[in-house]
Amino acid sequence: MREQILELERKALEELKDLTNKADTDAFKIKYLSKQGLITNLSRGMRDVPSEERPVVGELINKVKREIESRLALLETKYEEEALNEKLRSEKVDITEPSKGTAQGEIHPLHKIFTKLMDACVEMGFTVVTGPEVELDYYNFEALNVPKDHPARDMQDTFFLGGDLLMRTQTSSVQIRAMENMKPPLKIVSPGRTYRVDSDATHSPVFHQFEGLVIDENISMVDLKSMLTQLLKMLFGDDTKIRFRPSYFPFTEPSVEVDATCPMCKGAGCTRCKGTGLIELLGAGMVNPKVLENCGIDSNKYSGFAFGPGVDRLAMVAYKVPSIKNMFENDMKFLSQQNGEIR
Ligand code: FA5
């Protein structure tokens, strides 16, 4: 038995010398030290050893086992260190390398225009109110003097949702809600998303409007003209020329469309303004007395004006944006070109 143990030790130490990697070391450990390993088998053979020799043989087996274990442990530590060093080498960070930089966000042009409009209107004493985007036909059309058979409905290609519900086509719906809930004198603006079945370079199915409404005694077209002129000059600069052009909306009488000097050609005429030197910005007018009466406001005592710019159009003009789609694509290249102030 002693010879067998010493022979096994000699063989094991010989094999240990040839181990060069972790996989072989693991295989060696299984071969000698696992439950079915050669050393464990030796211990099982103790049964056949005469009882008086057992302590000595047992001690010899343990000594051989400890020797193999300690040499194996040294090898394992060596391979662990080598693996760690390799990992550190491959994951090394060169702190002297120049940084790739981080993409910097920009405030969206639409948000900038909205902020300018809001700031200007709040400064002029307007209160901000909002309304629902999924709207009742009544608020979007009927109460605004556009009954079901009115041809003006065709001008606003509507997303109907079934029943009396639709996606609002204009923020003018908020005028009605405000007049129903607030008593004159009234001075409100209402920013928000609007929806139409419409899509080309200047039309989007989702766009933004900014409704303004003033109701008081003795409000006239002069108030509308002077307020809008002031607002648009605040946005586009004092040298901007404003033109009021007769138009038609069922909810205003008289109605106007308001144009401003084309910022691309400064009024000289270009492809953007189709040679006119002017760009259409918004619809406006004196609130139709029928609309006031629909909301329970005495039209003999009160009068008012309303206006509704397309905010995406204002931003397109202010930032010289070629297509309304640019506003919705969130392309970082486009956004980073829009970081100048309007004025
Ligand atoms: C209206 O929507 C009226 N509610 C405006 C108004 C308010 C008139 C108060 C009188 C009193 P209109 O359909 O013209 O009007 O739209 C107003 C503006 O919204 C347009 O001048 C345009 O700038 C913008 N607009 C309309 N449709 C789209 C669209 N599909 N995409 C982007 N902008 C649009």
PDB file of N, CA and C in Angstrom, residues 189-236:
ATOM      1  N   VAL A 189     -55.757  83.467 -24.062  1.00  0.00           N
ATOM      2  CA  VAL A 189     -55.089  82.787 -25.180  1.00  0.00           C
ATOM      3  C   VAL A 189     -55.115  81.289 -24.879  1.00  0.00           C
ATOM      4  N   SER A 190     -55.133  80.492 -25.958  1.00  0.00           N
ATOM      5  CA  SER A 190     -55.184  79.047 -25.770  1.00  0.00           C
ATOM      6  C   SER A 190     -54.256  78.350 -26.762  1.00  0.00           C
ATOM      7  N   PRO A 191     -53.115  77.881 -26.279  1.00  0.00           N
ATOM      8  CA  PRO A 191     -52.198  77.159 -27.163  1.00  0.00           C
ATOM      9  C   PRO A 191     -52.564  75.684 -27.210  1.00  0.00           C
ATOM     10  N   GLY A 192     -52.252  74.995 -28.319  1.00  0.00           N
ATOM     11  CA  GLY A 192     -52.494  73.546 -28.299  1.00  0.00           C
ATOM     12  C   GLY A 192     -52.396  72.881 -29.656  1.00  0.00           C
ATOM     13  N   ARG A 193     -52.465  71.530 -29.592  1.00  0.00           N
ATOM     14  CA  ARG A 193     -52.391  70.717 -30.809  1.00  0.00           C
ATOM     15  C   ARG A 193     -53.748  70.694 -31.501  1.00  0.00           C
ATOM     16  N   THR A 194     -53.685  70.673 -32.852  1.00  0.00           N
ATOM     17  CA  THR A 194     -54.902  70.589 -33.661  1.00  0.00           C
ATOM     18  C   THR A 194     -54.656  69.559 -34.765  1.00  0.00           C
ATOM     19  N   TYR A 195     -55.735  69.053 -35.359  1.00  0.00           N
ATOM     20  CA  TYR A 195     -55.602  67.897 -36.273  1.00  0.00           C
ATOM     21  C   TYR A 195     -56.442  68.101 -37.541  1.00  0.00           C
ATOM     22  N   ARG A 196     -55.832  67.796 -38.682  1.00  0.00           N
ATOM     23  CA  ARG A 196     -56.598  67.816 -39.939  1.00  0.00           C
ATOM     24  C   ARG A 196     -56.056  66.765 -40.891  1.00  0.00           C
ATOM     25  N   VAL A 197     -56.931  66.245 -41.770  1.00  0.00           N
ATOM     26  CA  VAL A 197     -56.487  65.263 -42.766  1.00  0.00           C
ATOM     27  C   VAL A 197     -55.809  66.054 -43.882  1.00  0.00           C
ATOM     28  N   ASP A 198     -54.539  66.336 -43.710  1.00  0.00           N
ATOM     29  CA  ASP A 198     -53.851  67.293 -44.571  1.00  0.00           C
ATOM     30  C   ASP A 198     -52.352  67.030 -44.477  1.00  0.00           C
ATOM     31  N   SER A 199     -51.656  66.952 -45.606  1.00  0.00           N
ATOM     32  CA  SER A 199     -50.212  66.710 -45.512  1.00  0.00           C
ATOM     33  C   SER A 199     -49.476  67.161 -46.772  1.00  0.00           C
ATOM     34  N   ASP A 200     -48.643  68.206 -46.642  1.00  0.00           N
ATOM     35  CA  ASP A 200     -47.677  68.598 -47.683  1.00  0.00           C
ATOM     36  C   ASP A 200     -46.589  69.427 -47.001  1.00  0.00           C
ATOM     37  N   ALA A 201     -45.812  70.205 -47.777  1.00  0.00           N
ATOM     38  CA  ALA A 201     -44.657  70.906 -47.178  1.00  0.00           C
ATOM     39  C   ALA A 201     -45.061  71.906 -46.097  1.00  0.00           C
ATOM     40  N   THR A 202     -46.283  72.449 -46.184  1.00  0.00           N
ATOM     41  CA  THR A 202     -46.696  73.434 -45.174  1.00  0.00           C
ATOM     42  C   THR A 202     -47.904  72.968 -44.353  1.00  0.00           C
ATOM     43  N   HIS A 203     -48.383  71.757 -44.632  1.00  0.00           N
ATOM     44  CA  HIS A 203     -49.532  71.217 -43.883  1.00  0.00           C
ATOM     45  C   HIS A 203     -49.177  69.879 -43.258  1.00  0.00           C
ATOM     46  N   SER A 204     -49.557  69.715 -41.999  1.00  0.00           N
ATOM     47  CA  SER A 204     -49.284  68.460 -41.301  1.00  0.00           C
ATOM     48  C   SER A 204     -50.589  67.965 -40.665  1.00  0.00           C
ATOM     49  N   PRO A 205     -50.774  66.629 -40.553  1.00  0.00           N
ATOM     50  CA  PRO A 205     -52.009  66.129 -39.905  1.00  0.00           C
ATOM     51  C   PRO A 205     -52.115  66.581 -38.446  1.00  0.00           C
ATOM     52  N   VAL A 206     -50.954  66.761 -37.794  1.00  0.00           N
ATOM     53  CA  VAL A 206     -50.953  67.318 -36.430  1.00  0.00           C
ATOM     54  C   VAL A 206     -50.197  68.628 -36.505  1.00  0.00           C
ATOM     55  N   PHE A 207     -50.794  69.693 -36.047  1.00  0.00           N
ATOM     56  CA  PHE A 207     -50.086  70.968 -36.030  1.00  0.00           C
ATOM     57  C   PHE A 207     -50.524  71.736 -34.777  1.00  0.00           C
ATOM     58  N   HIS A 208     -50.102  72.984 -34.662  1.00  0.00           N
ATOM     59  CA  HIS A 208     -50.379  73.725 -33.420  1.00  0.00           C
ATOM     60  C   HIS A 208     -51.005  75.079 -33.729  1.00  0.00           C
ATOM     61  N   GLN A 209     -51.970  75.434 -32.933  1.00  0.00           N
ATOM     62  CA  GLN A 209     -52.554  76.771 -33.070  1.00  0.00           C
ATOM     63  C   GLN A 209     -52.458  77.509 -31.740  1.00  0.00           C
ATOM     64  N   PHE A 210     -52.729  78.797 -31.819  1.00  0.00           N
ATOM     65  CA  PHE A 210     -52.611  79.631 -30.633  1.00  0.00           C
ATOM     66  C   PHE A 210     -53.760  80.626 -30.693  1.00  0.00           C
ATOM     67  N   GLU A 211     -54.850  80.260 -30.046  1.00  0.00           N
ATOM     68  CA  GLU A 211     -56.072  81.055 -30.162  1.00  0.00           C
ATOM     69  C   GLU A 211     -56.018  82.251 -29.210  1.00  0.00           C
ATOM     70  N   GLY A 212     -56.463  83.394 -29.706  1.00  0.00           N
ATOM     71  CA  GLY A 212     -56.590  84.566 -28.823  1.00  0.00           C
ATOM     72  C   GLY A 212     -58.021  85.071 -28.868  1.00  0.00           C
ATOM     73  N   LEU A 213     -58.529  85.538 -27.739  1.00  0.00           N
ATOM     74  CA  LEU A 213     -59.910  86.044 -27.697  1.00  0.00           C
ATOM     75  C   LEU A 213     -59.986  87.204 -26.700  1.00  0.00           C
ATOM     76  N   VAL A 214     -60.570  88.316 -27.169  1.00  0.00           N
ATOM     77  CA  VAL A 214     -60.785  89.458 -26.268  1.00  0.00           C
ATOM     78  C   VAL A 214     -62.257  89.858 -26.370  1.00  0.00           C
ATOM     79  N   ILE A 215     -62.971  89.890 -25.261  1.00  0.00           N
ATOM     80  CA  ILE A 215     -64.384  90.308 -25.250  1.00  0.00           C
ATOM     81  C   ILE A 215     -64.539  91.409 -24.197  1.00  0.00           C
ATOM     82  N   ASP A 216     -65.100  92.526 -24.619  1.00  0.00           N
ATOM     83  CA  ASP A 216     -65.351  93.614 -23.662  1.00  0.00           C
ATOM     84  C   ASP A 216     -66.342  94.586 -24.316  1.00  0.00           C
ATOM     85  N   GLU A 217     -66.662  95.644 -23.610  1.00  0.00           N
ATOM     86  CA  GLU A 217     -67.515  96.669 -24.231  1.00  0.00           C
ATOM     87  C   GLU A 217     -66.631  97.493 -25.166  1.00  0.00           C
ATOM     88  N   ASN A 218     -67.224  97.929 -26.274  1.00  0.00           N
ATOM     89  CA  ASN A 218     -66.546  98.838 -27.224  1.00  0.00           C
ATOM     90  C   ASN A 218     -65.254  98.298 -27.835  1.00  0.00           C
ATOM     91  N   ILE A 219     -65.169  97.000 -28.010  1.00  0.00           N
ATOM     92  CA  ILE A 219     -63.989  96.459 -28.709  1.00  0.00           C
ATOM     93  C   ILE A 219     -64.236  96.597 -30.211  1.00  0.00           C
ATOM     94  N   SER A 220     -63.237  97.100 -30.922  1.00  0.00           N
ATOM     95  CA  SER A 220     -63.430  97.308 -32.367  1.00  0.00           C
ATOM     96  C   SER A 220     -62.271  96.707 -33.158  1.00  0.00           C
ATOM     97  N   MET A 221     -62.394  96.801 -34.473  1.00  0.00           N
ATOM     98  CA  MET A 221     -61.352  96.302 -35.380  1.00  0.00           C
ATOM     99  C   MET A 221     -60.019  97.019 -35.122  1.00  0.00           C
ATOM    100  N   VAL A 222     -60.102  98.261 -34.624  1.00  0.00           N
ATOM    101  CA  VAL A 222     -58.874  99.025 -34.336  1.00  0.00           C
ATOM    102  C   VAL A 222     -58.057  98.299 -33.253  1.00  0.00           C
ATOM    103  N   ASP A 223     -58.771  97.778 -32.231  1.00  0.00           N
ATOM    104  CA  ASP A 223     -58.075  97.047 -31.146  1.00  0.00           C
ATOM    105  C   ASP A 223     -57.399  95.794 -31.703  1.00  0.00           C
ATOM    106  N   LEU A 224     -58.137  95.073 -32.569  1.00  0.00           N
ATOM    107  CA  LEU A 224     -57.587  93.855 -33.171  1.00  0.00           C
ATOM    108  C   LEU A 224     -56.320  94.182 -33.963  1.00  0.00           C
ATOM    109  N   LYS A 225     -56.407  95.225 -34.789  1.00  0.00           N
ATOM    110  CA  LYS A 225     -55.281  95.594 -35.650  1.00  0.00           C
ATOM    111  C   LYS A 225     -54.058  95.993 -34.830  1.00  0.00           C
ATOM    112  N   SER A 226     -54.291  96.833 -33.835  1.00  0.00           N
ATOM    113  CA  SER A 226     -53.124  97.345 -33.096  1.00  0.00           C
ATOM    114  C   SER A 226     -52.497  96.237 -32.242  1.00  0.00           C
ATOM    115  N   MET A 227     -53.369  95.372 -31.659  1.00  0.00           N
ATOM    116  CA  MET A 227     -52.797  94.314 -30.812  1.00  0.00           C
ATOM    117  C   MET A 227     -51.989  93.307 -31.630  1.00  0.00           C
ATOM    118  N   LEU A 228     -52.559  92.904 -32.784  1.00  0.00           N
ATOM    119  CA  LEU A 228     -51.843  91.911 -33.605  1.00  0.00           C
ATOM    120  C   LEU A 228     -50.561  92.487 -34.201  1.00  0.00           C
ATOM    121  N   THR A 229     -50.615  93.761 -34.588  1.00  0.00           N
ATOM    122  CA  THR A 229     -49.413  94.408 -35.136  1.00  0.00           C
ATOM    123  C   THR A 229     -48.309  94.392 -34.083  1.00  0.00           C
ATOM    124  N   GLN A 230     -48.698  94.750 -32.860  1.00  0.00           N
ATOM    125  CA  GLN A 230     -47.711  94.778 -31.758  1.00  0.00           C
ATOM    126  C   GLN A 230     -47.148  93.378 -31.515  1.00  0.00           C
ATOM    127  N   LEU A 231     -48.044  92.377 -31.490  1.00  0.00           N
ATOM    128  CA  LEU A 231     -47.619  91.000 -31.199  1.00  0.00           C
ATOM    129  C   LEU A 231     -46.654  90.485 -32.281  1.00  0.00           C
ATOM    130  N   LEU A 232     -47.010  90.716 -33.550  1.00  0.00           N
ATOM    131  CA  LEU A 232     -46.173  90.193 -34.636  1.00  0.00           C
ATOM    132  C   LEU A 232     -44.840  90.930 -34.718  1.00  0.00           C
ATOM    133  N   LYS A 233     -44.835  92.215 -34.372  1.00  0.00           N
ATOM    134  CA  LYS A 233     -43.562  92.955 -34.363  1.00  0.00           C
ATOM    135  C   LYS A 233     -42.671  92.472 -33.219  1.00  0.00           C
ATOM    136  N   MET A 234     -43.315  92.121 -32.108  1.00  0.00           N
ATOM    137  CA  MET A 234     -42.529  91.565 -30.998  1.00  0.00           C
ATOM    138  C   MET A 234     -41.854  90.263 -31.431  1.00  0.00           C
ATOM    139  N   LEU A 235     -42.570  89.503 -32.269  1.00  0.00           N
ATOM    140  CA  LEU A 235     -42.034  88.207 -32.708  1.00  0.00           C
ATOM    141  C   LEU A 235     -40.993  88.350 -33.802  1.00  0.00           C
ATOM    142  N   PHE A 236     -41.306  89.181 -34.797  1.00  0.00           N
ATOM    143  CA  PHE A 236     -40.462  89.204 -36.002  1.00  0.00           C
ATOM    144  C   PHE A 236     -39.649  90.476 -36.186  1.00  0.00           C
TER     145      PHE A 236
END
